[in-house]
Short mmCIF file of C-alpha atoms (C1' of nucleotides) in Angstrom, two decimals:
data_model
loop_
_atom_site.label_atom_id
_atom_site.label_comp_id
_atom_site.label_asym_id
_atom_site.label_seq_id
_atom_site.Cartn_x
_atom_site.Cartn_y
_atom_site.Cartn_z
CA MET A 218 0.00 0.00 0.00
CA SER A 219 1.97 2.92 -1.17
CA THR A 220 -0.36 5.64 0.08
CA LYS A 221 -0.59 4.02 3.49
CA ARG A 222 3.17 3.91 3.73
CA VAL A 223 3.44 7.46 2.66
CA GLU A 224 0.94 8.37 5.31
CA GLN A 225 2.99 6.55 7.87
CA LEU A 226 5.98 8.49 6.86
CA HIS A 227 3.94 11.59 7.14
CA ALA A 228 2.57 10.31 10.40
CA GLN A 229 6.00 10.29 11.95
CA GLY A 230 6.54 13.89 10.99
CA VAL A 231 3.10 14.74 12.28
CA ARG A 232 3.81 13.04 15.56
CA THR A 233 7.08 14.87 16.00
CA ARG A 234 5.36 18.11 15.20
CA ALA A 235 2.68 17.37 17.77
CA HIS A 236 5.28 16.63 20.42
CA LEU A 237 6.98 19.87 19.62
CA LEU A 238 3.77 21.84 19.89
CA GLU A 239 2.81 20.13 23.09
CA SER A 240 6.09 20.85 24.83
CA ALA A 241 6.10 24.36 23.43
CA ARG A 242 2.66 25.03 24.82
CA GLU A 243 3.75 23.71 28.17
CA ALA A 244 6.96 25.72 28.14
CA PHE A 245 5.33 28.97 27.09
CA SER A 246 2.60 28.68 29.63
CA THR A 247 5.26 28.58 32.32
CA CYS A 248 7.63 31.14 30.91
CA SER A 249 6.85 33.32 27.95
CA ASP A 250 10.43 33.43 26.74
CA ALA A 251 11.39 29.81 27.02
CA SER A 252 14.31 28.84 24.86
CA LEU A 253 13.72 26.87 21.70
CA ASN A 254 16.57 24.71 22.84
CA SER A 255 14.72 23.64 25.95
CA ILE A 256 11.55 23.03 24.00
CA ALA A 257 13.31 20.73 21.57
CA LYS A 258 14.94 18.90 24.43
CA LYS A 259 11.69 18.52 26.28
CA ALA A 260 10.07 17.16 23.15
CA GLY A 261 12.91 14.68 22.82
CA VAL A 262 14.03 15.86 19.41
CA GLY A 263 17.09 17.64 18.12
CA ILE A 264 17.14 21.36 17.76
CA GLY A 265 17.45 20.96 14.02
CA THR A 266 14.18 19.12 13.91
CA LEU A 267 12.42 21.91 15.70
CA TYR A 268 13.79 24.43 13.24
CA ARG A 269 12.75 22.38 10.25
CA HIS A 270 9.20 22.26 11.48
CA PHE A 271 9.12 25.87 12.62
CA PRO A 272 11.72 27.98 10.87
CA THR A 273 11.29 30.92 13.23
CA ARG A 274 10.17 31.41 16.76
CA GLU A 275 7.14 33.24 15.48
CA ASP A 276 6.13 30.32 13.33
CA LEU A 277 6.01 28.15 16.39
CA ILE A 278 4.11 30.62 18.50
CA PHE A 279 1.71 31.42 15.75
CA GLU A 280 1.00 27.75 15.23
CA LEU A 281 0.24 27.41 18.91
CA TYR A 282 -2.32 30.16 18.74
CA ARG A 283 -3.62 29.63 15.24
CA GLY A 284 -6.90 28.29 16.47
CA GLU A 285 -7.39 31.15 18.84
CA VAL A 286 -6.57 33.74 16.23
CA GLN A 287 -9.25 32.28 14.02
CA GLN A 288 -11.53 32.39 16.99
CA MET A 289 -10.86 36.10 17.28
CA ALA A 290 -11.78 36.45 13.65
CA GLN A 291 -14.95 34.49 14.18
CA ALA A 292 -15.79 36.65 17.16
CA ALA A 293 -16.04 39.63 14.86
CA ASP A 294 -18.88 38.01 12.99
CA ASP A 295 -20.62 36.90 16.15
CA LEU A 296 -20.44 40.34 17.67
CA LEU A 297 -21.72 41.89 14.48
CA GLU A 298 -24.79 39.70 14.65
CA GLU A 299 -25.60 40.51 18.23
CA HIS A 300 -24.74 44.18 18.41
CA PRO A 301 -24.98 47.31 16.35
CA PRO A 302 -21.82 47.78 14.31
CA LEU A 303 -20.19 50.41 16.44
CA ASN A 304 -20.70 48.43 19.59
CA ALA A 305 -19.49 45.29 17.94
CA PHE A 306 -16.35 47.07 16.93
CA ARG A 307 -15.73 48.40 20.38
CA LEU A 308 -16.33 45.06 21.99
CA TRP A 309 -14.02 43.40 19.56
CA LEU A 310 -11.23 45.79 20.35
CA ASN A 311 -11.64 45.11 24.03
CA ARG A 312 -11.59 41.43 23.43
CA PHE A 313 -8.51 41.74 21.31
CA ALA A 314 -6.72 43.66 24.02
CA ARG A 315 -7.63 41.20 26.70
CA TYR A 316 -6.68 38.30 24.54
CA ALA A 317 -3.35 39.72 23.52
CA MET A 318 -2.45 40.50 27.10
CA THR A 319 -3.39 37.19 28.63
CA LYS A 320 -1.53 35.11 26.10
CA ALA A 321 1.93 36.23 26.96
CA GLY A 322 3.58 34.28 24.19
CA LEU A 323 1.36 35.68 21.52
CA ILE A 324 2.04 39.23 22.41
CA GLY A 325 5.71 38.69 21.79
CA ALA A 326 4.94 37.38 18.34
CA LEU A 327 2.61 40.26 17.64
CA GLN A 328 5.21 42.68 18.83
CA SER A 329 7.82 41.50 16.42
CA ALA A 330 5.39 41.22 13.56
CA THR A 331 6.32 44.07 11.34
CA SER A 332 5.02 44.61 7.87
CA ARG A 333 6.63 41.57 6.38
CA GLY A 334 7.35 38.14 7.78
CA ARG A 335 5.24 35.10 7.98
CA PHE A 336 3.19 36.28 10.86
CA ALA A 337 2.15 39.31 8.93
CA GLN A 338 0.80 37.13 6.19
CA GLU A 339 -0.79 34.36 8.18
CA ALA A 340 -1.93 35.83 11.42
CA ARG A 341 -2.74 39.24 10.12
CA GLY A 342 -4.61 37.63 7.29
CA PRO A 343 -7.56 36.42 9.36
CA LEU A 344 -7.27 39.39 11.63
CA THR A 345 -7.36 41.96 8.86
CA ALA A 346 -10.21 40.09 7.22
CA ALA A 347 -12.20 40.24 10.43
CA LEU A 348 -11.39 43.88 10.87
CA GLN A 349 -12.43 44.53 7.32
CA ARG A 350 -15.85 43.11 8.02
CA LEU A 351 -16.18 45.24 11.11
CA LEU A 352 -15.14 48.31 9.20
CA ASP A 353 -17.49 47.54 6.35
CA ALA A 354 -20.42 47.18 8.69
CA ASN A 355 -19.62 50.47 10.29
CA ARG A 356 -19.20 52.11 6.96
CA ALA A 357 -22.65 51.00 6.03
CA ALA A 358 -23.95 52.35 9.32
CA GLY A 359 -22.06 55.59 8.88
CA THR A 360 -20.50 55.33 12.29
CA LEU A 361 -16.80 55.20 11.56
CA ARG A 362 -14.62 57.09 9.18
CA GLU A 363 -14.94 55.74 5.69
CA ASP A 364 -11.32 55.79 4.65
CA LEU A 365 -10.11 53.35 7.24
CA GLU A 366 -8.16 50.25 6.47
CA PRO A 367 -7.61 47.35 8.83
CA ASP A 368 -3.94 48.14 9.03
CA ASP A 369 -4.72 51.56 10.36
CA VAL A 370 -6.55 50.01 13.26
CA LEU A 371 -3.86 47.43 13.93
CA LEU A 372 -1.29 50.17 13.96
CA ALA A 373 -3.31 52.38 16.23
CA ILE A 374 -3.65 49.73 18.89
CA ALA A 375 -0.01 48.69 18.68
CA GLY A 376 0.54 50.44 21.99
CA LEU A 377 -1.03 47.41 23.61
CA TYR A 378 2.14 45.47 22.88
CA GLN A 379 4.11 47.86 25.04
CA LEU A 380 2.07 47.10 28.10
CA ASP A 381 3.36 44.70 30.66
CA PRO A 382 0.97 41.74 30.81
CA ALA A 383 2.07 41.07 34.36
CA GLY A 384 1.46 44.61 35.49
CA ASP A 385 -1.36 47.06 35.78
CA TRP A 386 -2.17 47.15 32.10
CA GLU A 387 -5.92 47.39 32.22
CA PRO A 388 -6.47 51.08 32.89
CA ARG A 389 -3.84 52.06 30.36
CA ALA A 390 -5.28 49.74 27.75
CA ARG A 391 -8.73 51.16 28.41
CA ARG A 392 -7.49 54.70 27.94
CA LEU A 393 -5.66 53.77 24.78
CA LEU A 394 -8.62 52.01 23.25
CA GLU A 395 -10.94 54.83 24.10
CA LEU A 396 -8.61 57.30 22.49
CA VAL A 397 -8.26 55.20 19.37
CA PHE A 398 -11.95 54.68 19.24
CA VAL A 399 -12.63 58.36 19.19
CA GLY A 400 -10.04 58.81 16.49
CA LEU A 401 -11.76 56.23 14.37
CA CYS A 402 -15.21 57.67 14.68
CA ARG A 403 -16.68 59.67 11.91
CA ARG A 404 -16.41 63.35 12.49
CA ASP A 405 -19.89 64.79 12.62
CA PRO A 406 -20.17 67.65 10.22
CA MET B 242 48.24 65.49 43.65
CA SER B 243 45.69 62.99 44.68
CA THR B 244 42.77 64.60 42.93
CA LYS B 245 44.70 64.83 39.70
CA ARG B 246 45.55 61.16 39.88
CA VAL B 247 41.99 60.32 40.62
CA GLU B 248 40.99 62.31 37.62
CA GLN B 249 43.48 60.44 35.53
CA LEU B 250 42.01 57.25 36.73
CA HIS B 251 38.62 58.56 35.86
CA ALA B 252 40.03 59.84 32.64
CA GLN B 253 40.96 56.37 31.57
CA GLY B 254 37.44 55.18 32.14
CA VAL B 255 36.11 58.20 30.33
CA ARG B 256 38.38 57.55 27.39
CA THR B 257 37.33 53.93 27.18
CA ARG B 258 33.74 55.01 27.32
CA ALA B 259 34.31 57.50 24.54
CA HIS B 260 35.96 54.85 22.38
CA LEU B 261 33.03 52.59 22.97
CA LEU B 262 30.53 55.26 22.03
CA GLU B 263 32.48 56.23 18.97
CA SER B 264 32.72 52.72 17.60
CA ALA B 265 29.10 52.09 18.53
CA ARG B 266 27.98 55.14 16.62
CA GLU B 267 29.98 54.02 13.64
CA ALA B 268 28.69 50.48 13.83
CA PHE B 269 25.06 51.46 14.23
CA SER B 270 25.18 53.92 11.41
CA THR B 271 26.22 51.09 9.13
CA CYS B 272 24.01 48.39 10.50
CA SER B 273 21.28 48.97 13.01
CA ASP B 274 21.69 45.59 14.65
CA ALA B 275 25.44 45.43 14.97
CA SER B 276 26.64 43.00 17.59
CA LEU B 277 27.94 44.31 20.87
CA ASN B 278 30.77 41.89 20.42
CA SER B 279 31.92 43.62 17.26
CA ILE B 280 31.57 47.02 18.85
CA ALA B 281 33.77 46.06 21.76
CA LYS B 282 36.31 44.56 19.41
CA LYS B 283 36.32 47.63 17.22
CA ALA B 284 36.84 49.80 20.26
CA GLY B 285 39.74 47.61 21.27
CA VAL B 286 38.29 46.63 24.63
CA GLY B 287 36.96 43.40 26.06
CA ILE B 288 33.31 42.59 25.95
CA GLY B 289 33.18 42.76 29.72
CA THR B 290 34.30 46.34 29.63
CA LEU B 291 31.52 47.27 27.28
CA TYR B 292 28.98 45.65 29.54
CA ARG B 293 30.28 47.40 32.63
CA HIS B 294 29.89 50.75 30.95
CA PHE B 295 26.56 49.91 29.35
CA PRO B 296 24.78 47.11 31.14
CA THR B 297 22.24 46.65 28.37
CA ARG B 298 22.08 47.28 24.69
CA GLU B 299 19.47 49.94 25.32
CA ASP B 300 21.78 51.76 27.68
CA LEU B 301 24.34 52.05 24.93
CA ILE B 302 21.89 53.17 22.29
CA PHE B 303 20.22 55.59 24.60
CA GLU B 304 23.55 57.12 25.49
CA LEU B 305 24.29 57.56 21.81
CA TYR B 306 21.10 59.49 21.31
CA ARG B 307 20.85 61.22 24.64
CA GLY B 308 21.68 64.58 23.17
CA GLU B 309 19.17 64.20 20.44
CA VAL B 310 16.45 63.12 22.81
CA GLN B 311 17.02 66.28 24.80
CA GLN B 312 16.89 68.15 21.55
CA MET B 313 13.47 66.69 20.95
CA ALA B 314 12.44 67.88 24.36
CA GLN B 315 13.79 71.33 23.63
CA ALA B 316 11.93 71.37 20.34
CA ALA B 317 8.68 71.20 22.26
CA ASP B 318 9.42 74.53 23.89
CA ASP B 319 10.59 76.11 20.66
CA LEU B 320 7.49 75.04 18.83
CA LEU B 321 5.31 76.30 21.63
CA GLU B 322 6.85 79.72 21.30
CA GLU B 323 6.37 79.94 17.58
CA HIS B 324 3.01 78.32 17.12
CA PRO B 325 -0.35 78.10 18.77
CA PRO B 326 -0.46 75.16 21.13
CA LEU B 327 -2.41 72.77 18.97
CA ASN B 328 -0.17 73.35 16.02
CA ALA B 329 2.91 73.03 18.14
CA PHE B 330 1.67 69.70 19.36
CA ARG B 331 0.94 68.46 15.89
CA LEU B 332 4.30 69.58 14.59
CA TRP B 333 6.05 67.96 17.50
CA LEU B 334 4.39 64.65 16.82
CA ASN B 335 5.47 64.81 13.20
CA ARG B 336 8.96 65.58 14.21
CA PHE B 337 8.99 62.78 16.67
CA ALA B 338 7.86 60.33 14.02
CA ARG B 339 10.43 61.47 11.53
CA TYR B 340 13.14 61.38 14.10
CA ALA B 341 12.31 57.95 15.40
CA MET B 342 12.21 56.55 11.90
CA THR B 343 15.44 58.01 10.63
CA LYS B 344 17.50 56.90 13.59
CA ALA B 345 17.22 53.20 13.04
CA GLY B 346 19.04 52.33 16.21
CA LEU B 347 16.89 54.47 18.39
CA ILE B 348 13.69 52.95 17.22
CA GLY B 349 14.88 49.58 18.36
CA ALA B 350 15.51 50.97 21.80
CA LEU B 351 12.16 52.67 21.86
CA GLN B 352 10.51 49.52 20.74
CA SER B 353 11.82 47.48 23.60
CA ALA B 354 11.17 50.19 26.13
CA THR B 355 8.30 48.88 28.13
CA SER B 356 7.05 50.34 31.33
CA ARG B 357 10.12 49.58 33.33
CA GLY B 358 13.77 49.46 32.39
CA ARG B 359 16.31 52.14 32.27
CA PHE B 360 15.12 53.61 29.05
CA ALA B 361 11.72 54.16 30.50
CA GLN B 362 13.20 56.22 33.28
CA GLU B 363 15.86 58.15 31.44
CA ALA B 364 14.64 58.62 27.93
CA ARG B 365 11.02 58.85 28.75
CA GLY B 366 11.85 61.32 31.46
CA PRO B 367 12.74 64.21 29.15
CA LEU B 368 10.20 63.09 26.63
CA THR B 369 7.34 62.93 29.08
CA ALA B 370 8.36 66.27 30.50
CA ALA B 371 8.26 67.82 27.07
CA LEU B 372 4.94 66.22 26.34
CA GLN B 373 3.62 67.46 29.64
CA ARG B 374 4.42 71.01 28.65
CA LEU B 375 2.70 70.56 25.33
CA LEU B 376 -0.34 69.09 27.01
CA ASP B 377 -0.43 71.85 29.58
CA ALA B 378 -0.35 74.52 26.93
CA ASN B 379 -3.18 72.86 25.09
CA ARG B 380 -5.14 72.45 28.25
CA ALA B 381 -4.85 76.15 28.83
CA ALA B 382 -5.99 76.76 25.28
CA GLY B 383 -8.82 74.28 25.62
CA THR B 384 -7.80 72.46 22.50
CA LEU B 385 -7.04 68.97 23.72
CA ARG B 386 -8.76 66.71 26.15
CA GLU B 387 -7.96 67.68 29.68
CA ASP B 388 -7.44 64.27 31.19
CA LEU B 389 -4.48 63.33 29.05
CA GLU B 390 -1.19 62.18 30.42
CA PRO B 391 2.05 62.02 28.47
CA ASP B 392 2.06 58.25 28.69
CA ASP B 393 -1.25 58.14 26.88
CA VAL B 394 0.29 59.94 23.96
CA LEU B 395 3.41 57.81 23.94
CA LEU B 396 1.27 54.71 23.96
CA ALA B 397 -0.97 55.98 21.22
CA ILE B 398 1.89 56.57 18.83
CA ALA B 399 3.60 53.30 19.63
CA GLY B 400 2.45 52.05 16.26
CA LEU B 401 5.31 54.02 14.78
CA TYR B 402 7.70 51.45 16.12
CA GLN B 403 6.07 48.79 14.00
CA LEU B 404 6.81 50.60 10.82
CA ASP B 405 9.74 49.59 8.72
CA PRO B 406 12.15 52.53 8.57
CA ALA B 407 13.50 51.22 5.28
CA GLY B 408 10.09 50.94 3.71
CA ASP B 409 7.20 53.13 2.81
CA TRP B 410 6.46 54.28 6.30
CA GLU B 411 5.48 57.87 5.68
CA PRO B 412 1.89 57.52 4.52
CA ARG B 413 1.12 55.05 7.25
CA ALA B 414 2.73 57.23 9.88
CA ARG B 415 0.75 60.19 8.64
CA ARG B 416 -2.50 58.29 8.86
CA LEU B 417 -1.65 57.04 12.33
CA LEU B 418 -0.73 60.45 13.64
CA GLU B 419 -3.83 62.01 12.19
CA LEU B 420 -5.97 59.38 13.81
CA VAL B 421 -4.28 59.83 17.15
CA PHE B 422 -4.52 63.55 16.86
CA VAL B 423 -8.24 63.41 16.40
CA GLY B 424 -8.53 61.09 19.36
CA LEU B 425 -6.64 63.55 21.51
CA CYS B 426 -8.68 66.56 20.56
CA ARG B 427 -11.28 67.88 22.88
CA ARG B 428 -14.74 66.76 21.95
CA ASP B 429 -16.78 69.87 21.23
CA PRO B 430 -19.90 69.82 23.29
"C1'" DT C 208 59.98 51.65 49.61
"C1'" DT C 209 56.79 48.44 50.21
"C1'" DG C 210 52.58 46.60 50.70
"C1'" DC C 211 47.50 47.27 50.15
"C1'" DG C 212 42.89 48.79 48.55
"C1'" DT C 213 40.32 49.81 44.62
"C1'" DG C 214 38.65 51.09 40.00
"C1'" DG C 215 38.94 49.54 35.67
"C1'" DC C 216 40.00 45.71 32.31
"C1'" DG C 217 39.67 41.30 29.75
"C1'" DG C 218 38.02 37.12 28.37
"C1'" DA C 219 36.45 32.38 29.65
"C1'" DG C 220 32.17 30.22 30.12
"C1'" DA C 221 27.16 29.29 30.13
"C1'" DC C 222 23.50 29.49 27.32
"C1'" DC C 223 21.03 30.92 23.24
"C1'" DT C 224 19.72 31.22 18.07
"C1'" DC C 225 20.08 29.51 13.64
"C1'" DT C 226 22.43 26.81 9.71
"C1'" DC C 227 24.12 22.99 7.58
"C1'" DC C 228 25.01 18.45 6.43
"C1'" DG C 229 25.80 13.48 7.32
"C1'" DG C 230 23.01 9.64 9.15
"C1'" DT C 231 18.91 6.77 9.32
"C1'" DA C 232 14.95 4.22 8.29
"C1'" DC C 233 11.27 3.37 5.59
"C1'" DG C 234 9.05 2.43 0.93
"C1'" DT C 235 9.76 1.47 -3.84
"C1'" DT C 236 11.50 -0.84 -7.62
"C1'" DG C 237 13.98 -4.28 -10.52
"C1'" DC D 12 15.75 -9.63 -1.78
"C1'" DA D 13 18.91 -6.13 -2.78
"C1'" DA D 14 19.67 -1.59 -3.91
"C1'" DC D 15 18.18 2.90 -4.02
"C1'" DG D 16 15.39 7.51 -3.03
"C1'" DT D 17 13.70 10.33 -0.03
"C1'" DA D 18 11.65 12.33 4.06
"C1'" DC D 19 13.00 13.03 8.40
"C1'" DC D 20 16.23 13.31 12.28
"C1'" DG D 21 20.14 14.93 15.10
"C1'" DG D 22 23.73 17.59 16.60
"C1'" DA D 23 28.13 20.02 15.62
"C1'" DG D 24 29.52 24.59 14.78
"C1'" DA D 25 29.45 29.65 14.07
"C1'" DG D 26 28.38 33.57 16.23
"C1'" DG D 27 25.65 36.24 19.61
"C1'" DT D 28 24.31 37.91 24.61
"C1'" DC D 29 25.41 38.43 29.20
"C1'" DT D 30 27.83 37.09 33.74
"C1'" DC D 31 31.46 36.41 36.54
"C1'" DC D 32 35.84 36.58 38.36
"C1'" DG D 33 40.93 36.89 38.27
"C1'" DC D 34 44.20 40.44 37.06
"C1'" DC D 35 46.60 44.75 36.72
"C1'" DA D 36 47.89 49.49 37.64
"C1'" DC D 37 47.75 53.17 40.27
"C1'" DG D 38 47.43 56.09 44.50
"C1'" DC D 39 48.01 56.01 49.33
"C1'" DA D 40 49.61 55.01 53.84
"C1'" DA D 41 53.12 53.15 56.86
#
DNA sequence: TTGCGTGGCGGAGACCTCTCCGGTACGTTG
DNA sequence: CAACGTACCGGAGAGGTCTCCGCCACGCAA
């Protein structure tokens, strides 16, 4: 059975990958800047193997949180169904902030995600798509400025990444989001 | 002459420090992420010596740009004298953006300057003081919101640090600053 | 003059990131 | 069944960050 064999070969890679992810999740939950070295060791594979599966640290972290990023994207749609557009947008921003701050590993990846890089393409993809839907809905409702692009929003809330997740970030995040929110609103003529 | 000798002793340290700064400036102007190793080597001192003078990479970078940071702070006063407060504020933000982007090394230091750390205390000191004066002037003029703190502004423009200094950052920076500016303005009743 | 205290120096060493390439084991093919 | 291809694995090695500690040189006091 050639296909079965091929799948078995694949299966070994898949298993290794799973081990890696598992030990990474464990390591990052303990310490947000765990070394890739220690993760590979804990997974019982060589460091080279880790790097072949996840060429950069961000790849690994993003893979860990892929599901949750998509969940964030989904949340945009859910909120849009249950709330008027402007409220949905505001709630989504809050949720984003909270999410980014509580997942310490993710925030590091977000922080180093500049314009290019794999994170930009893969994580920002779903995120920008979700933001686009939120912006569209608000455009239709006439609540937000009409010339906004998702990147503008992502850039405006970048200050979140400066906050210390272990510290007193909530009031500062609230102030930041409020400020951004006002900036995004349509100026009444 | 004890004091003279002491000064000579000091002088040696000062000279080493100057060498370090000189080769650091040279290295960073070529390549914004030069290794501290290479800087020490170029200065003809051991790596340990570099670290004693500048315990962290940020310390070194900040020291390189200390004068220019103070210049930024001074610019706030100059602008306030020559322009109405709101304009001064806007111009200062633009200048800040341009400055942060053109000094590739500095932006790295700014980027990693979270709430604590030496940069926060030393670089943000002058910067927050300057911002405070700008905010005060605008408060007096009734142009900006009255509950603003310098940190709010610094956080709001943190998106600048995500921009790629080598890329097409200007339009995005302009959009960001405009957005922030609107968010900072006093809401007309 | 001869220790002695001290500020400054240097680099070995621990640990990390990332690359590169030889080894291995499984599946295919003659 | 023997030989080969290929996907996957492992770790040595280059080069970086940062710490730590022995060393030196100089000024001072006896």
